[in-house]
Amino acid sequence: MAADRLVCRECHRVNDPDNETCDACNSSSLTEDWAGYVVIAHPEESEIATEMQVTEPGSYALKVR
């Protein structure tokens, strides 16, 4: 379930709960305090991806605290 996952404070990528670093940017700044969930399949065609400055497909949190 997405609620059990950790999110990177730097790139907002959703990571597995056992990760110590982000899969996308290798940041160790992960948190459980996040809200909203979006899956971006084609970032080059997505207005949301453009707004979030996402260039790689994946799952992202909309709000990270």
PDB file of C-alpha atoms in Angstrom:
ATOM      1  CA  MET A   1       0.000   0.000   0.000  1.00  0.00           C
ATOM      2  CA  ALA A   2       1.275   3.494  -0.831  1.00  0.00           C
ATOM      3  CA  ALA A   3       0.663   4.831   2.687  1.00  0.00           C
ATOM      4  CA  ASP A   4       3.401   2.552   4.068  1.00  0.00           C
ATOM      5  CA  ARG A   5       6.020   3.909   1.700  1.00  0.00           C
ATOM      6  CA  LEU A   6       8.718   6.516   2.217  1.00  0.00           C
ATOM      7  CA  VAL A   7       8.958   9.627   0.056  1.00  0.00           C
ATOM      8  CA  CYS A   8      12.076  11.555  -0.870  1.00  0.00           C
ATOM      9  CA  ARG A   9      12.030  15.157   0.367  1.00  0.00           C
ATOM     10  CA  GLU A  10      14.214  16.201  -2.577  1.00  0.00           C
ATOM     11  CA  CYS A  11      12.468  14.725  -5.647  1.00  0.00           C
ATOM     12  CA  HIS A  12       9.121  13.502  -4.139  1.00  0.00           C
ATOM     13  CA  ARG A  13       9.649   9.983  -5.515  1.00  0.00           C
ATOM     14  CA  VAL A  14       7.770   7.241  -3.623  1.00  0.00           C
ATOM     15  CA  ASN A  15      10.162   4.547  -2.368  1.00  0.00           C
ATOM     16  CA  ASP A  16       9.795   1.153  -0.687  1.00  0.00           C
ATOM     17  CA  PRO A  17       9.576   1.296   3.121  1.00  0.00           C
ATOM     18  CA  ASP A  18      12.872  -0.572   3.581  1.00  0.00           C
ATOM     19  CA  ASN A  19      14.914   1.851   1.441  1.00  0.00           C
ATOM     20  CA  GLU A  20      17.534   3.974   3.176  1.00  0.00           C
ATOM     21  CA  THR A  21      18.116   6.173   0.122  1.00  0.00           C
ATOM     22  CA  CYS A  22      15.942   7.346  -2.761  1.00  0.00           C
ATOM     23  CA  ASP A  23      15.905   5.124  -5.857  1.00  0.00           C
ATOM     24  CA  ALA A  24      15.835   8.166  -8.143  1.00  0.00           C
ATOM     25  CA  CYS A  25      18.256  10.729  -6.658  1.00  0.00           C
ATOM     26  CA  ASN A  26      20.101   8.753  -3.922  1.00  0.00           C
ATOM     27  CA  SER A  27      19.108  11.274  -1.238  1.00  0.00           C
ATOM     28  CA  SER A  28      18.918   9.900   2.301  1.00  0.00           C
ATOM     29  CA  SER A  29      16.230  12.447   3.238  1.00  0.00           C
ATOM     30  CA  LEU A  30      13.157  10.175   3.265  1.00  0.00           C
ATOM     31  CA  THR A  31       9.940  10.761   5.190  1.00  0.00           C
ATOM     32  CA  GLU A  32       6.649   9.061   6.036  1.00  0.00           C
ATOM     33  CA  ASP A  33       4.904  12.459   6.241  1.00  0.00           C
ATOM     34  CA  TRP A  34       3.401  12.996   2.796  1.00  0.00           C
ATOM     35  CA  ALA A  35       0.039  13.351   1.049  1.00  0.00           C
ATOM     36  CA  GLY A  36      -1.333  12.805  -2.450  1.00  0.00           C
ATOM     37  CA  TYR A  37      -0.128  10.233  -4.946  1.00  0.00           C
ATOM     38  CA  VAL A  38       0.395  10.492  -8.686  1.00  0.00           C
ATOM     39  CA  VAL A  39       1.792   7.983 -11.165  1.00  0.00           C
ATOM     40  CA  ILE A  40       3.543   9.600 -14.118  1.00  0.00           C
ATOM     41  CA  ALA A  41       3.951   7.295 -17.109  1.00  0.00           C
ATOM     42  CA  HIS A  42       4.990   9.773 -19.815  1.00  0.00           C
ATOM     43  CA  PRO A  43       6.617  12.807 -18.187  1.00  0.00           C
ATOM     44  CA  GLU A  44       7.422  14.419 -21.532  1.00  0.00           C
ATOM     45  CA  GLU A  45       3.679  14.611 -22.316  1.00  0.00           C
ATOM     46  CA  SER A  46       2.416  15.430 -18.809  1.00  0.00           C
ATOM     47  CA  GLU A  47       1.483  18.891 -17.579  1.00  0.00           C
ATOM     48  CA  ILE A  48       1.672  17.619 -13.989  1.00  0.00           C
ATOM     49  CA  ALA A  49       5.195  16.298 -14.577  1.00  0.00           C
ATOM     50  CA  THR A  50       6.207  19.650 -16.042  1.00  0.00           C
ATOM     51  CA  GLU A  51       4.775  21.500 -13.033  1.00  0.00           C
ATOM     52  CA  MET A  52       6.533  19.107 -10.620  1.00  0.00           C
ATOM     53  CA  GLN A  53       9.763  19.186 -12.691  1.00  0.00           C
ATOM     54  CA  VAL A  54       9.665  15.395 -13.075  1.00  0.00           C
ATOM     55  CA  THR A  55      11.622  13.878 -15.964  1.00  0.00           C
ATOM     56  CA  GLU A  56      11.466  10.165 -15.102  1.00  0.00           C
ATOM     57  CA  PRO A  57       8.377   7.899 -15.051  1.00  0.00           C
ATOM     58  CA  GLY A  58       7.335   6.704 -11.620  1.00  0.00           C
ATOM     59  CA  SER A  59       5.215   7.276  -8.519  1.00  0.00           C
ATOM     60  CA  TYR A  60       5.419  10.659  -6.804  1.00  0.00           C
ATOM     61  CA  ALA A  61       3.928  12.370  -3.762  1.00  0.00           C
ATOM     62  CA  LEU A  62       2.131  15.657  -4.336  1.00  0.00           C
ATOM     63  CA  LYS A  63       2.884  17.121  -0.898  1.00  0.00           C
ATOM     64  CA  VAL A  64       5.901  16.265   1.246  1.00  0.00           C
ATOM     65  CA  ARG A  65       6.351  17.637   4.749  1.00  0.00           C
TER      66      ARG A  65
END
